[in-house]
JSON list of C-alpha atoms in Angstrom, two decimals:
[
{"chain": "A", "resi": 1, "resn": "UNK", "atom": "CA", "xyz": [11.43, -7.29, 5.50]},
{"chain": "A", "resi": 2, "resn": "UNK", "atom": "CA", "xyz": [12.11, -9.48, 2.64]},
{"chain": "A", "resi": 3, "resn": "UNK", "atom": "CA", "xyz": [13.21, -12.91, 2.40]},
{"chain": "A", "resi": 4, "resn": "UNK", "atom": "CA", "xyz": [16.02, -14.08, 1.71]},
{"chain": "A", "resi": 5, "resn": "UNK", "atom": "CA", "xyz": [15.30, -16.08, -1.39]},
{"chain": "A", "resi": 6, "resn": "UNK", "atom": "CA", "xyz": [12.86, -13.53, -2.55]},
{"chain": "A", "resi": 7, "resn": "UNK", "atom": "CA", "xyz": [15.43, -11.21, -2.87]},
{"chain": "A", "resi": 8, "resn": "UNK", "atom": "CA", "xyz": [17.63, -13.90, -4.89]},
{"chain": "A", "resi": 9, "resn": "UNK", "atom": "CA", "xyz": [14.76, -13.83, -7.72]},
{"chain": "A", "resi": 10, "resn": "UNK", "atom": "CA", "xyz": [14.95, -10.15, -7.96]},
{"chain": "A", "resi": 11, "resn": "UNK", "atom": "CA", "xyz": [18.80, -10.14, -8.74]},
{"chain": "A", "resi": 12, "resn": "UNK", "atom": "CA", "xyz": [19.23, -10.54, -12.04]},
{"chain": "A", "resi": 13, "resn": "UNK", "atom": "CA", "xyz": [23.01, -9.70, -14.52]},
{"chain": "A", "resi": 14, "resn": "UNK", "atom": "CA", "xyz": [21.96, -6.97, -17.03]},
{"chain": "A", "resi": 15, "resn": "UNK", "atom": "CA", "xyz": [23.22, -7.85, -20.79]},
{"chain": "A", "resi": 16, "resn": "UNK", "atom": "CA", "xyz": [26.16, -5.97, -20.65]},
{"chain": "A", "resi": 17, "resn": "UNK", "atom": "CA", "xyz": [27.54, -8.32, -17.38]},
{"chain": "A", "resi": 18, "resn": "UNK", "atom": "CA", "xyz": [26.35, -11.44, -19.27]},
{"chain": "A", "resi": 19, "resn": "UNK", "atom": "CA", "xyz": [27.98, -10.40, -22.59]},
{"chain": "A", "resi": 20, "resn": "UNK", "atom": "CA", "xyz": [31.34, -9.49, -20.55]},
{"chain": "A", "resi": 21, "resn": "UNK", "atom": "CA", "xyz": [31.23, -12.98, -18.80]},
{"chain": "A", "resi": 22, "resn": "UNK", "atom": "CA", "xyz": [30.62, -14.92, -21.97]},
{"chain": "A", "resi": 23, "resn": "UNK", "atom": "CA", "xyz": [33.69, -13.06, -23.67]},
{"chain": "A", "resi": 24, "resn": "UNK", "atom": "CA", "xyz": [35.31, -14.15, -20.42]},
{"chain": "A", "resi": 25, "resn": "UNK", "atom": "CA", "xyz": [34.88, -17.81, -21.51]},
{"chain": "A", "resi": 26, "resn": "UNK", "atom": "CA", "xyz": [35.51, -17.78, -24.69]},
{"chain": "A", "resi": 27, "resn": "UNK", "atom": "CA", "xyz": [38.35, -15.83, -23.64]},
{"chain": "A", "resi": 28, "resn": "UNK", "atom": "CA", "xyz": [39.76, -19.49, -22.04]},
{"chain": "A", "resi": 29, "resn": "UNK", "atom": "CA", "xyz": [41.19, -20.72, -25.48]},
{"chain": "A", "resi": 30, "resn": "UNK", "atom": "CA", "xyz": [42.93, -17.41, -25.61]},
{"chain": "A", "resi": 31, "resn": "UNK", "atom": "CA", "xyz": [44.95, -18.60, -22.64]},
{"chain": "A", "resi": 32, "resn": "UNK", "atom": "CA", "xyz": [45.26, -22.21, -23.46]},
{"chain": "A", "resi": 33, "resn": "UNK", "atom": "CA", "xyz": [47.16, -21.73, -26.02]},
{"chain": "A", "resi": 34, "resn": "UNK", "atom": "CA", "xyz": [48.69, -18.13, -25.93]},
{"chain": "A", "resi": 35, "resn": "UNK", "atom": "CA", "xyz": [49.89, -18.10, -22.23]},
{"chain": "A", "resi": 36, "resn": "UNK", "atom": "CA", "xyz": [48.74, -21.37, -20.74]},
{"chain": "A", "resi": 37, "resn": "UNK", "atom": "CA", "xyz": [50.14, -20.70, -16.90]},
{"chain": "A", "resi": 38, "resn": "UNK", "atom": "CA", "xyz": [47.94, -17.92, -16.41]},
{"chain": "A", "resi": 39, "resn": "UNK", "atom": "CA", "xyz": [45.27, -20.48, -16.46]},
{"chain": "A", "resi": 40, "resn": "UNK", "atom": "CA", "xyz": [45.87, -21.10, -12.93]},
{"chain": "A", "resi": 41, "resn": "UNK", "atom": "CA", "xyz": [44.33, -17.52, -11.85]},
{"chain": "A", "resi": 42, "resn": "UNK", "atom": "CA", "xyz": [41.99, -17.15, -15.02]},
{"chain": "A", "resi": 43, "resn": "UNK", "atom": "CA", "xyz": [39.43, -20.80, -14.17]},
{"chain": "A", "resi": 44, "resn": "UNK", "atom": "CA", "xyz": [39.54, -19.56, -10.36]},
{"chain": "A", "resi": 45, "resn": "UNK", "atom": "CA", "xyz": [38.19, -16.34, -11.43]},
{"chain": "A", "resi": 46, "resn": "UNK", "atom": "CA", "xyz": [35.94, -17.19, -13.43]},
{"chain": "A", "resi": 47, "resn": "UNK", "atom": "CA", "xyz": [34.50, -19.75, -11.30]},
{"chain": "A", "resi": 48, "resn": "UNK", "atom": "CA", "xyz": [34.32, -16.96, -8.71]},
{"chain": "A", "resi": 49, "resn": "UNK", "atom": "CA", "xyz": [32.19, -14.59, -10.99]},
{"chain": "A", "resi": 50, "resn": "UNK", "atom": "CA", "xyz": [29.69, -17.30, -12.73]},
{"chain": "A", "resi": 51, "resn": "UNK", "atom": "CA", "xyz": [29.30, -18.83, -9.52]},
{"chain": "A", "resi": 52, "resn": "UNK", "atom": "CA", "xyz": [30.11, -17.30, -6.09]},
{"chain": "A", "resi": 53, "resn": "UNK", "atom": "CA", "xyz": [29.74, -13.79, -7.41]},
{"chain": "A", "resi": 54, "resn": "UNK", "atom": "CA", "xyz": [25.86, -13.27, -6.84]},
{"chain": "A", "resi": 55, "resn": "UNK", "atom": "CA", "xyz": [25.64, -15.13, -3.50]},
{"chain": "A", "resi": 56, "resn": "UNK", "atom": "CA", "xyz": [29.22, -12.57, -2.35]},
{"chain": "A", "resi": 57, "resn": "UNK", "atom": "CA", "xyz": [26.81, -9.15, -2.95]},
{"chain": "A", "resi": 58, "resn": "UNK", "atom": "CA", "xyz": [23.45, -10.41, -1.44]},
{"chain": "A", "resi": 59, "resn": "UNK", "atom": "CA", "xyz": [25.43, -11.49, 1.70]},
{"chain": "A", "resi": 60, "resn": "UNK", "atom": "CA", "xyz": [27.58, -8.55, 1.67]},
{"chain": "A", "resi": 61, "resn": "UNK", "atom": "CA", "xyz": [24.84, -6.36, 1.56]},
{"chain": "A", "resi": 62, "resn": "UNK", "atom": "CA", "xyz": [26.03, -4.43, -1.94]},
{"chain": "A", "resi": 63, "resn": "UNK", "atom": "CA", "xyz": [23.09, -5.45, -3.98]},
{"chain": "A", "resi": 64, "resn": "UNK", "atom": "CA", "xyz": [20.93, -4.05, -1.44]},
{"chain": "A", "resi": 65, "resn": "UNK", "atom": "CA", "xyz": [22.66, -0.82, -1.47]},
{"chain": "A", "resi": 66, "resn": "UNK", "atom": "CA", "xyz": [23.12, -0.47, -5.30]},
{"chain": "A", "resi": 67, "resn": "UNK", "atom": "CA", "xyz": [19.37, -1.06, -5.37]},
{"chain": "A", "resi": 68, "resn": "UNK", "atom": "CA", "xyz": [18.88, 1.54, -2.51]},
{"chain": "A", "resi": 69, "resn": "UNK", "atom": "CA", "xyz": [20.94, 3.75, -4.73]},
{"chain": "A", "resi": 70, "resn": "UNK", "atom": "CA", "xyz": [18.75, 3.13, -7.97]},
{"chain": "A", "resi": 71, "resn": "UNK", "atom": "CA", "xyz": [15.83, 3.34, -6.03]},
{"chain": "A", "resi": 72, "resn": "UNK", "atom": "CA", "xyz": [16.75, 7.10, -4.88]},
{"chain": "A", "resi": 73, "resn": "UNK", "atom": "CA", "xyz": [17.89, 8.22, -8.50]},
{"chain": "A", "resi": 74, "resn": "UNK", "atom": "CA", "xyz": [15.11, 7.15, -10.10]},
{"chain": "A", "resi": 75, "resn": "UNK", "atom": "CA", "xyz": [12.53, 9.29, -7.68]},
{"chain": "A", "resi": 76, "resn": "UNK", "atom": "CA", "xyz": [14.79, 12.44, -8.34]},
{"chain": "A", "resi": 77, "resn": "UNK", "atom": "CA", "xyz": [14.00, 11.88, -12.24]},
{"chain": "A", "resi": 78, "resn": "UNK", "atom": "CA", "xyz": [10.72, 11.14, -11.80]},
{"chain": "A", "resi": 79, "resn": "UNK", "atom": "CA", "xyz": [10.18, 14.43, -9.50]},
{"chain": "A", "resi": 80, "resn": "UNK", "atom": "CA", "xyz": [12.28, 16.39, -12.09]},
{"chain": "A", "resi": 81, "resn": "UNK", "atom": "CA", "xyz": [10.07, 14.92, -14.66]},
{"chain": "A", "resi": 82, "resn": "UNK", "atom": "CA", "xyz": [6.85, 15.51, -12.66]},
{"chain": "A", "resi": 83, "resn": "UNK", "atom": "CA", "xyz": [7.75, 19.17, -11.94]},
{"chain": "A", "resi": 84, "resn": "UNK", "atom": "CA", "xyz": [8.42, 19.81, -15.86]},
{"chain": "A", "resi": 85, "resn": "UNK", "atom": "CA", "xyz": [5.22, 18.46, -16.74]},
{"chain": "A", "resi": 86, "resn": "UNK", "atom": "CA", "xyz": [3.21, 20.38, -14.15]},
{"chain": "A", "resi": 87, "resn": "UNK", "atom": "CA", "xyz": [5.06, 23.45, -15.41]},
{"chain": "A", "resi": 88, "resn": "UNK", "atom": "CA", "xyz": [4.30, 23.36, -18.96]},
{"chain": "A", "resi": 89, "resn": "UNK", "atom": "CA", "xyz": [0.78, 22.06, -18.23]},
{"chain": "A", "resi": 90, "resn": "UNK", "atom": "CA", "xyz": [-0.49, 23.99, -15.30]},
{"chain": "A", "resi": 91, "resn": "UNK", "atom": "CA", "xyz": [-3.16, 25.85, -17.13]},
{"chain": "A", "resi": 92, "resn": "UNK", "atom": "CA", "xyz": [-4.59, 22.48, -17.80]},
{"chain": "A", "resi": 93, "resn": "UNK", "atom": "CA", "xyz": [-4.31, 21.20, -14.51]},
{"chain": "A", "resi": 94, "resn": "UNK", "atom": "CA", "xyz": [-5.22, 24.20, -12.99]},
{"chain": "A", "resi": 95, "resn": "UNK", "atom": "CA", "xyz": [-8.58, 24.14, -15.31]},
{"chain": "A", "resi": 96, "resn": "UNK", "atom": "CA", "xyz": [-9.17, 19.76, -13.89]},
{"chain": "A", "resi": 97, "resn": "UNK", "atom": "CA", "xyz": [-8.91, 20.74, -10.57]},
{"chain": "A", "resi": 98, "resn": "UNK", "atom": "CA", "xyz": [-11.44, 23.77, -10.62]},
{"chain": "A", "resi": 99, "resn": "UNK", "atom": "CA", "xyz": [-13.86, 21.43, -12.83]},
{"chain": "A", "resi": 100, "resn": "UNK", "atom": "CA", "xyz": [-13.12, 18.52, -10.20]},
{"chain": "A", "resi": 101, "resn": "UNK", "atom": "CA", "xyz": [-13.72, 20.88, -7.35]},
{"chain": "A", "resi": 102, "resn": "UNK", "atom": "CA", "xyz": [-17.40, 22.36, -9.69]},
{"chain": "A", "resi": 103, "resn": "UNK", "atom": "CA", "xyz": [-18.04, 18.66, -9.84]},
{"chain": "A", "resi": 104, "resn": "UNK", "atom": "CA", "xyz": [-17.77, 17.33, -6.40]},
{"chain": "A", "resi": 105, "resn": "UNK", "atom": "CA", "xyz": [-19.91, 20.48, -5.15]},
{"chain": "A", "resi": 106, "resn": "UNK", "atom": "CA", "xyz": [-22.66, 19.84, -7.78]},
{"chain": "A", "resi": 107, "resn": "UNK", "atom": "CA", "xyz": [-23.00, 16.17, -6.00]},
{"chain": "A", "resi": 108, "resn": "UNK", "atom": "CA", "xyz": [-22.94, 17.09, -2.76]},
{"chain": "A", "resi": 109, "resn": "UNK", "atom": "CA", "xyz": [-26.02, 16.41, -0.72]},
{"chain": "A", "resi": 110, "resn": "UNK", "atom": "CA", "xyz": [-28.51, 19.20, -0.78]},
{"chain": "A", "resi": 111, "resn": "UNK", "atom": "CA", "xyz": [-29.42, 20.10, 2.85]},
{"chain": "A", "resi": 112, "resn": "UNK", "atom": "CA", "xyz": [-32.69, 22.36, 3.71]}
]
């Protein structure tokens, strides 16, 4: 089982979260001077996502099952993938594994 800090360093915002959150702060002098009252619920959320949000889905167990769920979908593309290649190349394939199969007879030990 993994550690708990280990899995910290594999949780990582992609660019599209990071990009959102900066828009998010820059967003602040939006609200300062266009509606400064909903201030008051703005800071606390954004406190909440640039700090307390990663800590929330390790302990909650969430990143665990979105990786879980990554994990799963990308082994049914790579055995969709797999199965299209060893369709259109199973001549070839077939034609390895007889010379593999030639080969490992031709250096097998020689008994009399």
């Amino acid at each position: 089982m993994e550690s708990k800090s280990l899995r910290r360093e594999n949780f990582e915002y992609g660019p599209l979260a990071r990009g959102i959150f900066i828009v998010m702060l820059w967003g602040v002098w939006i609200f300062v001077f266009v509606a400064p009252f909903y201030l008051v619920y703005y800071v606390p959320l954004l406190l909440f996502v640039g700090l307390g949000l990663k800590p929330f889905l390790i302990k909650t167990g969430m990143f665990s099952v979105y990786q879980n769920y990554l994990l799963k979908r990308d082994e049914r593309i790579n055995e969709t993938l797999k199965k299209g290649y060893r369709s259109r190349n199973s001549k070839k394939l077939d034609k390895a594994k007889y010379n593999r199969e030639k080969m490992r007879k031709a250096l097998e030990p020689k008994h009399k």
